[in-house]
XYZ file of C-alpha atoms in Angstrom:
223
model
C -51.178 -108.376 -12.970
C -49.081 -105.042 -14.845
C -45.438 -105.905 -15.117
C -42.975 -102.795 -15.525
C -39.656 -102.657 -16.987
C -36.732 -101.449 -14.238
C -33.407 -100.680 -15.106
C -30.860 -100.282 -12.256
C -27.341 -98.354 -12.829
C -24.594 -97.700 -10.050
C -23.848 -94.125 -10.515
C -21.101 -91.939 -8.803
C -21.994 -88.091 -7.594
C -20.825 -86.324 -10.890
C -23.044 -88.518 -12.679
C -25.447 -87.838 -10.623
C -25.379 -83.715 -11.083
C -25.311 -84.394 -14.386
C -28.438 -86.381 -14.014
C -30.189 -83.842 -12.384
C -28.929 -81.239 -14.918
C -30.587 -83.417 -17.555
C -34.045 -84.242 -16.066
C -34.742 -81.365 -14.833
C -35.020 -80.248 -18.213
C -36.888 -82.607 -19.716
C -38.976 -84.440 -16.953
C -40.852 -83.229 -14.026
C -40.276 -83.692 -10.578
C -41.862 -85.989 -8.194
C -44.980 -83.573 -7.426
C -44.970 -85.161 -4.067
C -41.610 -84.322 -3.118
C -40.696 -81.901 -0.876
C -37.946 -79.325 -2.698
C -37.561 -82.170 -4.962
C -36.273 -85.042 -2.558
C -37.649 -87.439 0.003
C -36.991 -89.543 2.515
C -37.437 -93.196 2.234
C -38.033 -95.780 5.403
C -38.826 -99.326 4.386
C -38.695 -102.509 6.994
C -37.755 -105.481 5.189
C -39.738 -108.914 5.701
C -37.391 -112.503 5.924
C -37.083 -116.295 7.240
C -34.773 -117.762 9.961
C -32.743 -119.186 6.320
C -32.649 -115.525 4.412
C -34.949 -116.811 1.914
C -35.489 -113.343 0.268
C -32.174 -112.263 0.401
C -30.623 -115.417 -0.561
C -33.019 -115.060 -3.861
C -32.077 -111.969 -4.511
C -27.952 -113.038 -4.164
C -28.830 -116.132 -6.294
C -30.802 -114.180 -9.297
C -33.572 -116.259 -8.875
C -35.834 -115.033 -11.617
C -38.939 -115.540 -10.035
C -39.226 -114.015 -6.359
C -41.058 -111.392 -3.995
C -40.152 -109.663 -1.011
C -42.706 -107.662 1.571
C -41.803 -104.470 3.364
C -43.314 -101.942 4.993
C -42.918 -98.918 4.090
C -43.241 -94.629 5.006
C -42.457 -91.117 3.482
C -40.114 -88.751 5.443
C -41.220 -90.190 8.748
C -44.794 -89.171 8.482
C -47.220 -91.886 9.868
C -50.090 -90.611 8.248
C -49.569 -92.608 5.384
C -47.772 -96.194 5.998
C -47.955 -98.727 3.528
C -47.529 -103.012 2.812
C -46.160 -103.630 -0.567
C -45.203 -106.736 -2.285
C -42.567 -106.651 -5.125
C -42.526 -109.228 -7.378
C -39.469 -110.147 -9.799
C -40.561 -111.990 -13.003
C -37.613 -112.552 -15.398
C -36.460 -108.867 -15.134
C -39.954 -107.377 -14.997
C -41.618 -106.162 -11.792
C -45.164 -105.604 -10.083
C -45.919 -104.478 -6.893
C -49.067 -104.611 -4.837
C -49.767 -102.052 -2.021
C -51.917 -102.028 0.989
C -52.637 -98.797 3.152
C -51.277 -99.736 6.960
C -52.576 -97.459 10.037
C -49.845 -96.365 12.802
C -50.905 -99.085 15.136
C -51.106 -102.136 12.557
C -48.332 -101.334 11.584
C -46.389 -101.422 15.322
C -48.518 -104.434 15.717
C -46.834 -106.118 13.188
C -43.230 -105.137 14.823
C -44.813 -106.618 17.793
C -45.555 -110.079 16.964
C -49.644 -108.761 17.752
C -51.261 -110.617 14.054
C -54.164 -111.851 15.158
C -56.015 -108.438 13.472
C -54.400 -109.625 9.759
C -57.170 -112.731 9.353
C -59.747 -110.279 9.051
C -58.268 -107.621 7.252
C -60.178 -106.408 4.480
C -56.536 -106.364 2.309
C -55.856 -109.775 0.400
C -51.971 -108.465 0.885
C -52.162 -108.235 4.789
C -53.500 -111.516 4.713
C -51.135 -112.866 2.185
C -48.714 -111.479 4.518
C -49.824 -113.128 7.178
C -50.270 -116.520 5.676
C -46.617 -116.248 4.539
C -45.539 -115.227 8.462
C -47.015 -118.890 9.592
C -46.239 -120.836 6.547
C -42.918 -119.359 5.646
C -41.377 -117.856 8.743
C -41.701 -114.672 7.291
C -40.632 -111.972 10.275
C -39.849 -108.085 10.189
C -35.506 -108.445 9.149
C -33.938 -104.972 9.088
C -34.973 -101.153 8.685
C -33.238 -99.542 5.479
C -33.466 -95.651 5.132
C -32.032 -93.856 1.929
C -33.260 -90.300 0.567
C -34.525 -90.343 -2.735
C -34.939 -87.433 -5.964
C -37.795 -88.386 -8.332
C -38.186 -87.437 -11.885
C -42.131 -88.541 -14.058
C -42.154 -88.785 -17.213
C -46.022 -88.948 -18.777
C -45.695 -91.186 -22.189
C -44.647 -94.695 -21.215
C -45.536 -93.637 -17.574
C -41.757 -93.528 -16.283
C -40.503 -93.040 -13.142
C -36.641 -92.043 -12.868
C -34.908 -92.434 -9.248
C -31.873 -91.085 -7.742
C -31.266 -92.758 -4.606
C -28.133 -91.943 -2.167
C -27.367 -91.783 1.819
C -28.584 -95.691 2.259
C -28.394 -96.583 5.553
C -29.238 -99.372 7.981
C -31.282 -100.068 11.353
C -28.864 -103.707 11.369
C -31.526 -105.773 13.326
C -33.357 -102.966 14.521
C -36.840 -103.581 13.356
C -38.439 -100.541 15.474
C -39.830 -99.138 12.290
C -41.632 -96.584 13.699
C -38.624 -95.269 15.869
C -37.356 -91.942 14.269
C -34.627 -92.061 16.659
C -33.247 -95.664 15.870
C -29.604 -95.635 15.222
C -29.255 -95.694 11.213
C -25.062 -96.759 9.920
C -24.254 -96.419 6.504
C -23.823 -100.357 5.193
C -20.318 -100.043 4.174
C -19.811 -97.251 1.467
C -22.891 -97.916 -1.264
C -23.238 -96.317 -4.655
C -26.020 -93.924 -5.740
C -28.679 -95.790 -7.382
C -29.882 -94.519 -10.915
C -33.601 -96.496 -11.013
C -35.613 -96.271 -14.660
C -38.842 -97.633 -14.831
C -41.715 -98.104 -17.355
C -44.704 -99.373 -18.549
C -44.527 -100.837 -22.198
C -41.924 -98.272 -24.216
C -39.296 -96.028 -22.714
C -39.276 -92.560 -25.097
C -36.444 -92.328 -26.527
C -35.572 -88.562 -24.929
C -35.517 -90.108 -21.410
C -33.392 -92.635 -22.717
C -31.079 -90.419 -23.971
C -31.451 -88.504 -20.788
C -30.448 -91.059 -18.936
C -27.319 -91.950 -21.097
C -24.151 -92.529 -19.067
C -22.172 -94.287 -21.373
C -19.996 -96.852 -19.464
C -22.723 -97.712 -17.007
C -24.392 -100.740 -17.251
C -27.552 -102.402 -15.959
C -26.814 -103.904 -12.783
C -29.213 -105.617 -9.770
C -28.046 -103.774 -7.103
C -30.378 -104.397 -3.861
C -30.684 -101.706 -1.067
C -32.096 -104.639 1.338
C -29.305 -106.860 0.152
C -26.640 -104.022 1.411
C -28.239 -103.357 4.241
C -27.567 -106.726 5.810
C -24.137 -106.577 5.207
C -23.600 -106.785 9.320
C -25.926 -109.607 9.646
């Protein structure tokens, strides 16, 4: 299993033009992203006892979370993934979901996930019986992406979070989406084994420090 490095930084909307202004001139964009930005729709996986987010609150260094998870609301491509915290590192497994597994899911139907040729759908659903795991809350944000070849780094601006509350119709473009409060931007940094030393210039701030700021967290700020 690869570990990566992940920095997290609450930025404010000047930082983040000068962000741009900065990584646009020495990264690329996401190729993948349409006019440099995306739209991000995840559905977020907990017990009847908040056992992920109460991890996550506690800074237990060892923990995962599940979610499903699509790309500016286009089915085509839905996928499972598993992140996994290991003392500030992070890994995370994928599995490719069709339209109707993944509504089955929503709907309580998991018979299918026994025989799914994915070890992470049926980790999944071993951790549904065993652990109570259950679809939680829907958590939309729009995201600009920046690669970086040499140490394989991925930058992230992330603004406009927003929650589905205990809506878990994932698939439901037209599921009423509130803003959780008023959240920061969210400056992400990842890597593989070294960060070059331009990006981490570029991505300089100054004042702002690392901080574990969790999008699912926020989002169940109303329950």
């Amino acid at each position: 299993m690869k570990y990566r490095h992940e920095w997290k930084h609450e930025i404010s909307y000047c930082d983040k033009l000068v962000l741009r202004q900065r990584l646009s001139a020495v990264a690329q964009h996401d190729p993948f992203a349409k006019n440099g930005k995306y739209l991000i729709r995840s559905l977020y996986f907990d017990n009847a006892s908040d056992k992920a987010l109460r991890e996550k609150i506690d800074g237990v260094p060892i923990r995962e979370k599940f979610r499903i998870r699509l790309y500016n609301y286009d089915t085509s491509l839905i996928q499972l993934e598993k992140k996994s915290k290991n003392n500030g590192l992070c890994h995370k497994a994928k599995a490719t979901l069709t339209q109707e597994q993944a509504q089955a899911i929503v709907d309580g139907n998991w018979d299918w996930m026994t025989e799914s040729n994915s070890p992470l759908v049926v980790e999944l659903h071993s951790k549904m019986l065993g652990q109570g795991l259950r679809p939680k809350t829907i958590v939309d944000y729009t995201r600009e992406a920046f690669v970086f070849a040499p140490g394989n780094v991925r930058i992230t601006i992330d603004d406009d979070l927003r929650t589905g509350m205990r809506c878990t119709d994932f698939l439901n473009p037209h599921c009423v989406m509130i803003p959780p409060g008023e959240p920061p931007i969210i400056l992400e940094v990842k890597w593989d084994e070294y960060l070059p030393d331009i990006i981490r210039d570029a991505v300089n701030l100054g004042n702002r420090r690392v901080c574990a700021f969790s999008k699912y967290a926020a989002c169940r700020i109303y329950g």
